[in-house]
Every structure is written in C-alpha cells, then in structure tokens.
Coordinates of C-alpha atoms in Angstrom, one line a residue:
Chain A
X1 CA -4.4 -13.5 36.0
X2 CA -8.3 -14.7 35.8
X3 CA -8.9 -11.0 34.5
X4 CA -6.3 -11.4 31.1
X5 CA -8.0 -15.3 30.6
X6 CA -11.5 -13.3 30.8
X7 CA -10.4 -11.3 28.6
X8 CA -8.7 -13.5 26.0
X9 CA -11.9 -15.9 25.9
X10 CA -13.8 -12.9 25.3
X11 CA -11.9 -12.1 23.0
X12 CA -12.3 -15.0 21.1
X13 CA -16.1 -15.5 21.2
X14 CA -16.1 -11.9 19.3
X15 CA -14.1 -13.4 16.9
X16 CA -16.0 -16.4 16.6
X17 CA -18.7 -13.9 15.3
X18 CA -16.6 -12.0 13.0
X19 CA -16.1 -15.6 11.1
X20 CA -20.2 -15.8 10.9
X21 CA -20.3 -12.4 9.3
X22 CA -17.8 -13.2 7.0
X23 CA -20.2 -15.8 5.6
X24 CA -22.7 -13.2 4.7
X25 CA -20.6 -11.0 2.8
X26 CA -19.0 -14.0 1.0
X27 CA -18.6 -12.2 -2.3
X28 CA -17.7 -8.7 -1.1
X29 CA -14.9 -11.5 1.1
X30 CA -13.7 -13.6 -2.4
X31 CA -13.0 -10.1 -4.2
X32 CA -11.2 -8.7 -1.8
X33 CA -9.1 -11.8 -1.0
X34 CA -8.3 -11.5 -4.6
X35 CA -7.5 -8.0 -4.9
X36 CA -4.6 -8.8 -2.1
X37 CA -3.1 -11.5 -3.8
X38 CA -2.9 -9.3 -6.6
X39 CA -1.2 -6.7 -4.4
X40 CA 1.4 -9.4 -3.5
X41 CA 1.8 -10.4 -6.7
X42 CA 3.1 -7.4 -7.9
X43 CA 5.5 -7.0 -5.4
X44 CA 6.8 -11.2 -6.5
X45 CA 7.5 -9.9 -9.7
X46 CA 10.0 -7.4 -8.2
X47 CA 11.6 -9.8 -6.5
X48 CA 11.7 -12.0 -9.8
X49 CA 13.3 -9.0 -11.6
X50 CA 15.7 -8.7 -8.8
X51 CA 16.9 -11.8 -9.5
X52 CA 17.0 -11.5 -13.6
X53 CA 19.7 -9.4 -12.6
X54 CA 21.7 -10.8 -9.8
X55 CA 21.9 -14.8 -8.5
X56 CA 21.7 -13.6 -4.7
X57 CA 20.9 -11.3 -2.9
X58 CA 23.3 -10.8 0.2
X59 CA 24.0 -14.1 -0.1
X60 CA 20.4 -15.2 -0.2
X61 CA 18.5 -17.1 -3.4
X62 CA 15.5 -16.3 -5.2
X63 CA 14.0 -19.1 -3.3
X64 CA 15.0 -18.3 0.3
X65 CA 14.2 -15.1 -0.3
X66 CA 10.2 -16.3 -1.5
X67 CA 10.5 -18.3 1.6
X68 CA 11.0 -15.5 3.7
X69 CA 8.5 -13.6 1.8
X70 CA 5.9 -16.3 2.1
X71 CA 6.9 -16.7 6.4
X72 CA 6.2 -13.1 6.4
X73 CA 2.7 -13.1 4.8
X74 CA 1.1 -15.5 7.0
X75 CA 1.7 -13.3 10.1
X76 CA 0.8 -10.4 8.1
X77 CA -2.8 -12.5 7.2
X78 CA -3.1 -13.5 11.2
X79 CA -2.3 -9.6 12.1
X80 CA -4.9 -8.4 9.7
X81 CA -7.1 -10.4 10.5
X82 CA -6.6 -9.9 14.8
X83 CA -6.3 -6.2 14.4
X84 CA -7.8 -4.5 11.7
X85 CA -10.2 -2.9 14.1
X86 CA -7.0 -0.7 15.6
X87 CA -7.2 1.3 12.3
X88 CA -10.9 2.4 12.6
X89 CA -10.5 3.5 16.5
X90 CA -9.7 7.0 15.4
X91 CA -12.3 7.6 12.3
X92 CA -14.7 5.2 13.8
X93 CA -14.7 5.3 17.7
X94 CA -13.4 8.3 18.0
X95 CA -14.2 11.1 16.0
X96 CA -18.3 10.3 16.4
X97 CA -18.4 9.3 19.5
X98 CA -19.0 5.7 19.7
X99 CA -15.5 5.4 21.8
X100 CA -18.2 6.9 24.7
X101 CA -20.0 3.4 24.7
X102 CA -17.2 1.3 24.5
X103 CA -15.7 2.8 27.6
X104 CA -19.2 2.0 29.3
X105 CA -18.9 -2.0 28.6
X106 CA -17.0 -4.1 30.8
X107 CA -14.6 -5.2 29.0
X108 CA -11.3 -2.8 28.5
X109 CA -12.3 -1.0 25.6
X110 CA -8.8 -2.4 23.8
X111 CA -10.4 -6.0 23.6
X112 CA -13.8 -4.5 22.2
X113 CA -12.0 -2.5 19.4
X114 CA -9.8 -5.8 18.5
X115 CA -12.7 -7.9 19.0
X116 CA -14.5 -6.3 15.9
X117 CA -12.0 -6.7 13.8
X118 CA -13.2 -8.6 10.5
X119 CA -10.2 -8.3 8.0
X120 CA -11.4 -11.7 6.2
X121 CA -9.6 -10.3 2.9
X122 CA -6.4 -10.8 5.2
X123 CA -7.1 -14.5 4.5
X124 CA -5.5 -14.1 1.2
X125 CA -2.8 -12.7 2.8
X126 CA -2.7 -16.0 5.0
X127 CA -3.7 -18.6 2.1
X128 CA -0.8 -16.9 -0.3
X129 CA 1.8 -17.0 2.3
X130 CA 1.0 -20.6 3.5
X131 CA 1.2 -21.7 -0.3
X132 CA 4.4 -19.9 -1.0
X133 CA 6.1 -20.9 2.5
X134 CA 5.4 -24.9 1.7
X135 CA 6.2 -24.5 -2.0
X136 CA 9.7 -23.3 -1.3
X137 CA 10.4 -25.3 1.8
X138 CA 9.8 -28.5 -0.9
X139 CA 11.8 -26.6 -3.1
X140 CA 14.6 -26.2 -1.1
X141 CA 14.2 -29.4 0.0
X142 CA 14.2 -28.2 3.7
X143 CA 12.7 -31.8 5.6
X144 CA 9.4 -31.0 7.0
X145 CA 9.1 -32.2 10.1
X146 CA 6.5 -32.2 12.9
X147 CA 8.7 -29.9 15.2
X148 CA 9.2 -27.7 11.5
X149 CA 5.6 -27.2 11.4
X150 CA 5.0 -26.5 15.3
X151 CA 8.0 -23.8 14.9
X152 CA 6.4 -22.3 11.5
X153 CA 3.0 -22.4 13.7
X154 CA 4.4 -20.9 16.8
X155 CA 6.5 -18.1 15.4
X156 CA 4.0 -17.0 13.1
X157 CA 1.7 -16.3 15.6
X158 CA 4.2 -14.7 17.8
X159 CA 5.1 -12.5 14.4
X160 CA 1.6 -11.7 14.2
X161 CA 1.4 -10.6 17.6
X162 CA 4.3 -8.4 17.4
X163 CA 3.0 -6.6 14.4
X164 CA -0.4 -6.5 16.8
X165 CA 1.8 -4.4 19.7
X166 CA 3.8 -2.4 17.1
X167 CA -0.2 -1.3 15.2
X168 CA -1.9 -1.5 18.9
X169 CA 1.1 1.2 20.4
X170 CA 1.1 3.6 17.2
X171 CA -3.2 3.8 17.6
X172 CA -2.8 6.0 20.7
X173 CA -2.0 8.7 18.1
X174 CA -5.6 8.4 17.6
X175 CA -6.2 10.0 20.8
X176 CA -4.7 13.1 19.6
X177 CA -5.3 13.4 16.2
X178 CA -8.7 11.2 15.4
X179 CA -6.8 9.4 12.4
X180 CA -5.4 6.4 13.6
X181 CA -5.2 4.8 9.9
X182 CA -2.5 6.5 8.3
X183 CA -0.5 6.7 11.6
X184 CA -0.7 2.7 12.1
X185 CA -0.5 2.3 8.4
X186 CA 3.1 4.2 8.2
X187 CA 5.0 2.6 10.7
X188 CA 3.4 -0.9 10.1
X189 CA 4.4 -0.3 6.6
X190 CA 7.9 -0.8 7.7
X191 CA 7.5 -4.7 8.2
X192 CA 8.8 -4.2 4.1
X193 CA 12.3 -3.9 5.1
X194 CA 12.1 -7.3 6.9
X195 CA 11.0 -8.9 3.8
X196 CA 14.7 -8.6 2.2
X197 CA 17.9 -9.9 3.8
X198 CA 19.3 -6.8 6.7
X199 CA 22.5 -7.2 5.2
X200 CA 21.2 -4.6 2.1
X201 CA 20.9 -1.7 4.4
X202 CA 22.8 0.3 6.5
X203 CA 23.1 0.8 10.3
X204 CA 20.5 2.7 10.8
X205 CA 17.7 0.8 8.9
X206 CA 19.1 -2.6 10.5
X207 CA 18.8 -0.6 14.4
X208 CA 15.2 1.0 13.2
X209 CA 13.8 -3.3 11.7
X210 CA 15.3 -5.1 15.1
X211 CA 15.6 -2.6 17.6
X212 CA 12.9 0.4 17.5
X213 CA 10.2 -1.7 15.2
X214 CA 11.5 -5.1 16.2
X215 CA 9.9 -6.1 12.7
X216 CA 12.9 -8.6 12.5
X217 CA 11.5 -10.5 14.6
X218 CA 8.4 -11.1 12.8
X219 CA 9.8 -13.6 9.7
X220 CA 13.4 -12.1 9.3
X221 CA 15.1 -14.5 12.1
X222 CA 12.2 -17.2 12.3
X223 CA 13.2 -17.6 8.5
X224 CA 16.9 -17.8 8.9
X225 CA 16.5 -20.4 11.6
X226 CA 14.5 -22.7 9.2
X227 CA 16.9 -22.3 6.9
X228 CA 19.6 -23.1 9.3
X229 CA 21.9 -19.7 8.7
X230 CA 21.1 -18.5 12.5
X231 CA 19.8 -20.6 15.2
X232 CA 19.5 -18.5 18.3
X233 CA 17.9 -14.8 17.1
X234 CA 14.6 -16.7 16.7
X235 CA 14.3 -17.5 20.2
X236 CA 14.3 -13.9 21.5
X237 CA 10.7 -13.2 19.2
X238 CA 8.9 -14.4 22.2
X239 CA 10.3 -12.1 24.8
X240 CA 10.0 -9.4 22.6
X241 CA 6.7 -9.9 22.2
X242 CA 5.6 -10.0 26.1
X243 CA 8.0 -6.6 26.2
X244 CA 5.7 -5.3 23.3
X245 CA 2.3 -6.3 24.6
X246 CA 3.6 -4.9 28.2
X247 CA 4.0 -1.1 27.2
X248 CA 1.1 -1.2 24.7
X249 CA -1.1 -2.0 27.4
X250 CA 0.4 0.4 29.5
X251 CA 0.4 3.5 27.2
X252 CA -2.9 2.5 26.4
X253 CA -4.1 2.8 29.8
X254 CA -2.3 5.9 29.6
X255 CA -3.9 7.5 26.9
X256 CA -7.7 6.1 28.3
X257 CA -6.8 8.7 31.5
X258 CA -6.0 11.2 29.4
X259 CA -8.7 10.7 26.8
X260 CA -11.6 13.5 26.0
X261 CA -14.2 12.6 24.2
X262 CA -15.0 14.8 20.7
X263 CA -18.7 15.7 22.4
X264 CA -20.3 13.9 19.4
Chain B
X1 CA -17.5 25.6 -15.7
X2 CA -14.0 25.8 -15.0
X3 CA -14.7 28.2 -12.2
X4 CA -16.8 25.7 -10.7
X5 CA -14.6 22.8 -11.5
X6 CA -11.3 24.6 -9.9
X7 CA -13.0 25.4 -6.5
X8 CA -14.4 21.7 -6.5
X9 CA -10.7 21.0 -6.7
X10 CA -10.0 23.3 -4.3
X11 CA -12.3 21.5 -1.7
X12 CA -10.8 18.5 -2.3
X13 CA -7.5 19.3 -1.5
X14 CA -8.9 21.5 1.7
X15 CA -10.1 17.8 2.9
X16 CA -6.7 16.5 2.9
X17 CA -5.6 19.6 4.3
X18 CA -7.5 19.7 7.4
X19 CA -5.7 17.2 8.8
X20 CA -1.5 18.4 8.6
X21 CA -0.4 15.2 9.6
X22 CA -1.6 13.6 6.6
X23 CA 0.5 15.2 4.7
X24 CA 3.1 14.4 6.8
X25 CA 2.0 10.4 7.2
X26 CA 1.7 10.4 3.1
X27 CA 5.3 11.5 2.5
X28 CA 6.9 9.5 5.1
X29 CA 4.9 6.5 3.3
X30 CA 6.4 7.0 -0.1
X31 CA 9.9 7.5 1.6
X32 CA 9.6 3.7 3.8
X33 CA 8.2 2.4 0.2
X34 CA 11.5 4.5 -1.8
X35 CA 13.6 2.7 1.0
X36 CA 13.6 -0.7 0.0
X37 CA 13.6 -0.4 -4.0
X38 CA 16.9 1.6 -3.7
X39 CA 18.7 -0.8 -1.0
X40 CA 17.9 -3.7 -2.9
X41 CA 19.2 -2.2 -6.2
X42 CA 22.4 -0.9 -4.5
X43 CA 22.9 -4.5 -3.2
X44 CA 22.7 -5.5 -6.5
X45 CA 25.1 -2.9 -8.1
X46 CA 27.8 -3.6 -5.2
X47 CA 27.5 -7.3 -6.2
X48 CA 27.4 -7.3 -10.1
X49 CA 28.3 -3.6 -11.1
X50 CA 24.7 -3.4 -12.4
X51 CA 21.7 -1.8 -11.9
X52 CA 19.3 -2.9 -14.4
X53 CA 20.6 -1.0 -17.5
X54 CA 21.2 2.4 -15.6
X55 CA 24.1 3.4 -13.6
X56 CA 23.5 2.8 -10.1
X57 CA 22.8 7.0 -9.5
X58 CA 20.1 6.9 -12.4
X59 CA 18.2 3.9 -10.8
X60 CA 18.2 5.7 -7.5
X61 CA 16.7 9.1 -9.7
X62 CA 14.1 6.5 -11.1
X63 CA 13.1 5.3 -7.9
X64 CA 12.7 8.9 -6.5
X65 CA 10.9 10.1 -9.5
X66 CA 8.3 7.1 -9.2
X67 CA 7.4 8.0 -5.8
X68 CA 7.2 11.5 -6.8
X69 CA 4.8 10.4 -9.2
X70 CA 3.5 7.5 -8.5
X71 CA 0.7 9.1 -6.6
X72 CA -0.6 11.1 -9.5
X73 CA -1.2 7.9 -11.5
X74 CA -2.4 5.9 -8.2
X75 CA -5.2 7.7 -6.7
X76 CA -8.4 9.1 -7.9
X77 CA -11.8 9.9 -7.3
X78 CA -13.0 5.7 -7.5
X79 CA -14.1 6.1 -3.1
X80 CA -15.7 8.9 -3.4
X81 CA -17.6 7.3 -6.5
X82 CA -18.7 4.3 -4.8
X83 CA -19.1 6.8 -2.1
X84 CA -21.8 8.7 -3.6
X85 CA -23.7 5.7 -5.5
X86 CA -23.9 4.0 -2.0
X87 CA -25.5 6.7 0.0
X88 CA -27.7 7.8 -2.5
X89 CA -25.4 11.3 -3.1
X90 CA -24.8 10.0 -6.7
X91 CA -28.8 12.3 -7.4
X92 CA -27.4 15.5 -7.0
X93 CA -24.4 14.5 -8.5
X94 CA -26.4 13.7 -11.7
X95 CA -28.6 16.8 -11.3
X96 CA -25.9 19.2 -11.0
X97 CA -25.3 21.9 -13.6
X98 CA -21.9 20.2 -14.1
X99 CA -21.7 16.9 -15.8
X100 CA -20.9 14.1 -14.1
X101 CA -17.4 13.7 -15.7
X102 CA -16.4 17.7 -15.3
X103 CA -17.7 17.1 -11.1
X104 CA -15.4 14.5 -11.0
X105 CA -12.5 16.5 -13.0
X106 CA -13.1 18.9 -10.6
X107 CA -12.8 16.6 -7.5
X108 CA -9.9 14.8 -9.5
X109 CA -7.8 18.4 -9.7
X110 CA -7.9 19.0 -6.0
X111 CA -7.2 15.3 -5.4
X112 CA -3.9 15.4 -7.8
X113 CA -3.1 19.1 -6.6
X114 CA -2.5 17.1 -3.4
X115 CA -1.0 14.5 -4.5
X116 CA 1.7 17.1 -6.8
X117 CA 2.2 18.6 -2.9
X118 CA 3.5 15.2 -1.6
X119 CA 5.3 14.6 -4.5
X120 CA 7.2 17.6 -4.1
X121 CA 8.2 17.0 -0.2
X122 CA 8.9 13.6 -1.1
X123 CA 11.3 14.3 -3.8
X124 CA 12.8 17.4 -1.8
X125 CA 13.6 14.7 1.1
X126 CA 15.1 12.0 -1.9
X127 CA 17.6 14.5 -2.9
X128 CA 18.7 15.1 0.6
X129 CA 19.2 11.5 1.0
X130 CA 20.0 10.6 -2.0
X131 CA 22.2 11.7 -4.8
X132 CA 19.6 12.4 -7.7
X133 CA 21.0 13.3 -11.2
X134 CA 19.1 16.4 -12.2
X135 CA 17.0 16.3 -15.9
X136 CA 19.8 16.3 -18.8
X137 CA 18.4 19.4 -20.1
X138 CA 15.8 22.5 -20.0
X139 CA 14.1 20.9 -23.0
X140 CA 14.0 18.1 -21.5
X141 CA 12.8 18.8 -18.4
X142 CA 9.9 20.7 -20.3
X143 CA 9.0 17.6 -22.2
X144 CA 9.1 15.7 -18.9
X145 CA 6.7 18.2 -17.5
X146 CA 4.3 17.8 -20.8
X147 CA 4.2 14.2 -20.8
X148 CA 3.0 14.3 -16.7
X149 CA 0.4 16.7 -17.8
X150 CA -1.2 14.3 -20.6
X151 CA -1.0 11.7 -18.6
X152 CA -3.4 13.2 -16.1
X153 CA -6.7 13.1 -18.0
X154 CA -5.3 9.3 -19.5
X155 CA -5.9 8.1 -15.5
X156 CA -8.7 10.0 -15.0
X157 CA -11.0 8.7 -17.8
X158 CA -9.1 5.1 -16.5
X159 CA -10.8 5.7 -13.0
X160 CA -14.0 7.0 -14.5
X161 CA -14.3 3.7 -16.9
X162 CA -13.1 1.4 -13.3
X163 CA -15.7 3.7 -10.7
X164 CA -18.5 3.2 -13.2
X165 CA -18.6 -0.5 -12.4
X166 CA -19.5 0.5 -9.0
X167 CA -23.2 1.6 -10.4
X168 CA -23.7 -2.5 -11.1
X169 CA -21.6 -4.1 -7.8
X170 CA -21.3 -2.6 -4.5
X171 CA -18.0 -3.4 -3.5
X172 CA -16.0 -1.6 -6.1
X173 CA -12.8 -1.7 -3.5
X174 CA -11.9 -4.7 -5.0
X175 CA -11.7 -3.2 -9.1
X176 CA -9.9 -0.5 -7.4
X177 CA -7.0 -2.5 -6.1
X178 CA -6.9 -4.5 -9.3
X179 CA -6.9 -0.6 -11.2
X180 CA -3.8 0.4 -9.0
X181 CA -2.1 -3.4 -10.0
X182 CA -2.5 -2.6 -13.4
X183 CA -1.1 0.7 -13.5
X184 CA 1.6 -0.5 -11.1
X185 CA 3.1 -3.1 -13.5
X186 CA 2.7 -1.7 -16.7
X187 CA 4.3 2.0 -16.1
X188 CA 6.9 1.2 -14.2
X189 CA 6.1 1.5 -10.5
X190 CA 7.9 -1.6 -9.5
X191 CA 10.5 -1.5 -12.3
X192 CA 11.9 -0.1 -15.4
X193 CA 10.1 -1.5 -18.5
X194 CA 12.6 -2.8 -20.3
X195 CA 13.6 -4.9 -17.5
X196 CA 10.7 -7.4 -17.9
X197 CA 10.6 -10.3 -20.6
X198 CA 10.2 -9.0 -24.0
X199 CA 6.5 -10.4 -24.8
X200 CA 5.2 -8.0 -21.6
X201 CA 6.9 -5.1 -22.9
X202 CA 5.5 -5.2 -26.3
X203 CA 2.1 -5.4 -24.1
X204 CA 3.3 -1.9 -22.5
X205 CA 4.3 -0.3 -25.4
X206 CA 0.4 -0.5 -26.5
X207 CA -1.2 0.7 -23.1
X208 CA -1.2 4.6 -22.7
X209 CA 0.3 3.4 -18.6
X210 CA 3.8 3.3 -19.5
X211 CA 4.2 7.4 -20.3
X212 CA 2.5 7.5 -16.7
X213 CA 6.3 6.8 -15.5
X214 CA 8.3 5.0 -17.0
X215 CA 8.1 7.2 -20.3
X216 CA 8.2 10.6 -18.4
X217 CA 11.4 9.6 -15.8
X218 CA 13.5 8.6 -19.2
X219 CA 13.1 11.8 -20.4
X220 CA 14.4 13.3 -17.5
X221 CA 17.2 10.9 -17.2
X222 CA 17.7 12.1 -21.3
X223 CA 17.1 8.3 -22.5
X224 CA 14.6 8.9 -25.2
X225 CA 15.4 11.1 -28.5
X226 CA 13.0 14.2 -29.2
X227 CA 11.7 12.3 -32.2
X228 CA 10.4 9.6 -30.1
X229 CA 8.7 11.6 -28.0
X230 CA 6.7 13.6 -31.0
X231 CA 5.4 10.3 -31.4
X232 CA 4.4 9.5 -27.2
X233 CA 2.5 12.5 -27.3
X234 CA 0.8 11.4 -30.3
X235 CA 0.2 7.9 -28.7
X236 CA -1.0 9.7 -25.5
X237 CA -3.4 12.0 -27.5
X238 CA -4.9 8.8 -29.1
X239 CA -5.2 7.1 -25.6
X240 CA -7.0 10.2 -24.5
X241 CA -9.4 10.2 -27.2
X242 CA -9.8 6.2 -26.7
X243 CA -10.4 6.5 -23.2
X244 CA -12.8 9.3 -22.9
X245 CA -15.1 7.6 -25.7
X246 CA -15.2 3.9 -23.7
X247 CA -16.1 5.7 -20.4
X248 CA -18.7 7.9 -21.7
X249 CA -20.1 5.0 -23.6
X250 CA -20.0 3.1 -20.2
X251 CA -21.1 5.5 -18.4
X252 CA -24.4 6.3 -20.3
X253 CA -25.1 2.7 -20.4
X254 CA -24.5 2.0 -16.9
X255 CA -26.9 5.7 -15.6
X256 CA -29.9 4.1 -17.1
X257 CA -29.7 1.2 -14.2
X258 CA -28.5 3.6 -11.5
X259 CA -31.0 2.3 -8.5
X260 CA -30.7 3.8 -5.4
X261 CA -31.0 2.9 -1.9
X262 CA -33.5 6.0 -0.5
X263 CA -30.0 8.6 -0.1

C-alpha cells in the first residue's frame, strides 16, 4: 500500500514541475489553449444547428445537452492534462530508445511516462468546460449547492481517470507497433458518443459507450444525475474506475515482460 | 519537374505507408466521427420528419461524403513546414532545383494521394453500413469529380499562405488548428450550408471553402443546376488565382527574414 502512495506523491511532484514549465512556454501555452476552444467551438455550433431543427433531442434540451457537453470537457481537460504523455510512449520512448532508461529508474516506468505529461493547452479544455457547466446549471436554474459542487468535483475527476485507464490500456499497442498516438487517439475518440443522450443510437453503440469503453460513465450518468433524470448509474463510475485502473496496470506489467527494446 | 514532384509525392505517401495500421486507425477515426453526425440527425428525422432540408437517406450520403472528403481539405503539408524551418531543413529546401511551392506540391500530392486512399475505405465501409444514394447522374458525378480536383490547389495555396507564418513564430500548431476551424465551418464539415443563419452564408458564398464540400456533395446528391456550376468553377478558378498571388507575395516577403537556428 506504501508502494501505490510512493508512487502517487511522486507522481505529483512531477507534475508540480510540468506546471513550472508551463510558465516558460507561456505564449506557445495561450495559443494553444485558444486553438482548443476553437475546436470546441465548432463542434457548439453543431449542436446549435441540431437544435434549429428540432426542440429536443431524445427528450433532452439545447441546454442539458450544453450541460452535459460542458461536464464532459472538464474531465476531458483533467485527462489531457494527466495523460498526454501516454501518447508519446510509442514515438517517443519507444521507437528511439529512451523507454531503455525509464525502465532503469525506480519508479515503474508507467508513473514516469504520466509524470511528463504537460498538456497545458488541455486547460482550455478545463476553463471552457467549467464556464459552460456553471452557465447552464444557472440557466437551468439547477440550485448549486455545496454537496452539487463536491459531486461535480468528485465525478469529474473519477471521469478523468476513466478516460486515463481506457488511453493508459490502448498504449500497450505501442509495444507492438511503436505508434501509440493514433491507437489511443481512435478509441479515446469515442468519449464523442457520450457527449449526446444514448437514447440516439442503437444497441450496439449503447453496449460499446457503457459496457466495452465505459465512456458513459465519464459525464453521461454524472450529468443525468445533476439533472435529476437518473439517480443511481452515477454511483457505479467509481467502481468502474478501480476495475479500469486494475487491468491496465496489469496488462501493463504484462506488456513490460514481454517488451524488446528497438536496439536504438 | 513533375517527375520530381510526383516521386516527392510518392515518398510521402510511402511514410504513411510504412506503418499499415495507420491506415487502418485513420479510417476507423472518420467512421467513430461519421457515427455521431448521422445518429443525431436520424434522432432528429424520427422526431420531426426532418433532416435539415434533405431526406433523411441524403443527409446520411452527406455525412459519408464529408468524411470521404473531409481529409482532402483538412490536412496538408503545415508540420512538415514548421518541421523544416525549426530544424534548419527549410536551406536545402530553398536551395533545391524545385521551388519551394512545387517541393511542397509535391509533398502535398503524396499527402492527398493518402488521404484519397482513406477516403475510399471509409466510404466503401459507409455504404455497407449505411444506405448511400448513389450521384443522380454520370454528368454529375463527373462534375463532382472536377470540382474535388479544383479544390485541391485552393487548400494548398490556403496551407502555403497559414505554414508561411511559421517563418515569423514558432509554434505554428496553433494557426493550424485555427486553418482546420475555418475550413471546418465554412464548407460544410459540421453541416450543410444552408442550415446556418443567413448573414454566415452570404460569408460562405464568397470564400472558395464551401466547393471544398458542401458544393461538391450537392452535386452528387443532383441539388445544383449545370448552370450554376459553370459559374463555381469560375469562382474556384478566381480563388485559385487569388490565393496563389497572396502566398507568393507572403512568401517572398517572409524568405527575406528566414533565420535559422544552426540545422
């Protein structure tokens, strides 16, 4: 148990000098944060079309639907931020060798490729997300209350981690192939579906979002319970999340046995 | 010179190739993004009987046709730009017995050949899914075809004009997201034109972006007269000529600065 507090402390000291570095690069940081707002932004005037042409969507508004978009984004920012590193493990690590040094420190090599994440951009992400969420809870004049907050706080760090296991198990492909970015970057893509109510799609997407990629889990139910439509899903996130964490870990030590390394 | 540009192209698209699984990873992408357009617009038909102004089988052709295409307008040479003016490659790249601009063409060719191959697989994988109405006729689909083809030297010179900022700031990532916004919106990545308020489509109607996608897919889907496409492919001729002048003129102005860090 000592061993997992080790690591999480460590963890958090490297992160603690990501945030110094950020303040280096701050204008390479303000572009980027802009560039993914802008992203988003595109993807909110969707949903405004959407609803030029229809008053609800599976029985949920333009607003509830924003809500759910903007609960979505901050674990998306909190992910990005946590675990960017995961995508460079196979171009970065891997492929020329540095892996060969990681495995030499000792820490497990999973906290030092996490650890270097620096995804400040992701902050935009975050910042968007946290404006949207608060805007529309006003809007829908949902009563923000202290256990409200502590539930947004708590889920969408859970959220964040889930994405973190989902990203975390997919970078073993890296192992094999030395790409672990477009892997991670396919399946993580999926978190979309989750942005819309499950009611749109059919079996198989609804199985794939809260079964396979439990990406439900994330905003989808969190965001339901806030708005008081389902009360219990939400509470299952956290499990899921331990279950996540537990085979990632494993098929991570997994893949270290049966790593090789390039020879670079 | 074409010799030379064609087997740049050629080792472009060998660098995607290397790796199967990218090709692989990029179609399922464009399928996951397909996904969510067309169960939100079937939601939307099964509540109101409406899809936009389409019937509910051409919206589901529109989305499959913007994913088939989408990547044609969307990437570009802007990374390995900034590549090159980072590491100091950008010195041969002036010195070679190509211009700049017909390198790059060449680069650009193998990177759209690649992008035509995902295309393809994802639009072979749509109709199997999907019911997609085929083009209303030969003609048309010929037009279609045309239009695409104009369109490709329109987003190059578009990229050329966005990369060349990278010879004054260092972290051109950020112009290139904001390039891919642009085009997004105004050809119709996210949604039929006329589906936006009327003031933003009059803004469309100028920019050359809007026969990127929007323009092309209504042709197949046999929305647009023969007449009014004489007069795209004038607009898009124009555009060319527009284009090609502004990022020459940029990029002659911009060379003279070009400092670079030893290479």
């Amino acid at each position: 148990m000592t061993k997992i507090f080790d690591n999480i402390s460590l963890y958090l000291s490297f992160l603690k000098a990501s945030l110094k570095e950020m303040l280096i690069y701050r204008f390479d940081c303000i572009v980027g944060m802009i560039s993914q707002i802008v992203t988003q932004l595109v993807e909110i005037i969707f949903i405004w079309i959407v609803f030029q042409n229809t008053d609800n969507l599976a029985g949920w508004n333009f607003m509830q639907i924003l809500l759910l978009y903007g609960v979505t984004l901050i674990s998306i920012g909190i992910s990005d931020f946590c675990f960017d590193a995961l995508y460079d493990i196979g171009p970065k690590y891997i492929r020329n060798g540095e892996f060969d040094k990681i495995l030499l420190r000792p820490v497990h090599p999973l906290i030092s490729i996490i650890g270097s994440s620096k995804e400040f951009t992701s902050l935009g992400y975050f910042g968007l997300g946290l404006f949207l969420t608060i805007i529309m809870l006003i809007k829908l004049s949902i009563p923000i209350t202290i256990i409200l907050i502590l539930k947004i706080i708590f889920f969408s760090i859970v959220g964040a981690a889930i994405i973190g296991a989902i990203n975390t198990i997919f970078s073993i492909a890296s192992f094999w192939t030395y790409r672990s970015n477009e892997v991670i970057w396919s399946f993580y893509r999926m978190y979309t579906f989750a942005q819309y109510p499950l009611d749109i799609y059919n079996k198989f997407i609804r199985i794939l979002i809260t079964v396979i990629l439990p990406f439900a889990f994330v905003a989808y139910y969190p965001t339901m319970n806030y708005l008081g439509m389902d009360s219990n899903m939400i509470y299952i996130a956290p499990i899921i999340m331990i279950i996540l964490w537990v085979i990632a870990i494993k098929i991570w030590n997994f893949a270290l046995k049966k790593y090789r390394s390039t020879g670079t | 010179m074409l010799k030379s540009m064609l087997a740049l192209g050629k080792m472009q698209f060998n660098q995607y190739n290397i790796y199967k699984s990218n090709f692989y990873l990029f179609t399922l992408n464009r399928i996951v993004e397909i996904v969510v357009y067309i169960f939100v617009w079937q939601a939307i038909y099964n509540q109101t009987g409406n899809a936009g102004e389409y019937t509910i089988e051409q919206m589901i052709t529109y989305y499959c046709l913007v994913f088939t295409l989408s990547s044609l307008s969307l990437w570009g040479v802007n990374e390995d730009m900034a590549h090159s003016i980072r590491n100091g490659n950008i010195n041969k790249e002036l010195l070679n017995p190509l211009s700049y601009f017909q390198y790059y063409f060449g680069v650009n060719i193998g990177e759209m050949g690649f992008a035509l191959v995902v295309g393809m697989a994802t639009f072979i994988i749509c109709s199997l899914l999907w019911s997609i109405t085929l083009p209303v006729s030969f003609i048309n689909f010929l037009l279609f075809i045309i239009v695409i083809l104009l369109g490709i030297p329109i987003t190059f010179f578009f990229t050329m004009l966005v990369g060349t900022v990278g010879f004054y700031s260092s972290s051109i990532w950020g112009m290139q997201i904001l390039r891919k916004s642009i085009i997004s919106i105004f050809s119709g990545i996210i949604a039929p034109i006329t589906l936006f308020p009327m003031w933003f489509q009059n803004i469309a109607n100028i920019l050359p972006f809007k026969e990127l996608i929007y323009t092309p897919i209504n042709i197949w889907l046999g929305q647009i007269t023969i007449n009014e496409i004489a007069f795209i492919i004038m607009k898009q001729v124009i555009w060319i000529v527009i284009l090609y002048m502004l990022a020459k003129l940029f990029f002659n102005h911009a060379v003279k600065k070009v400092t670079i860090n030893g290479g």
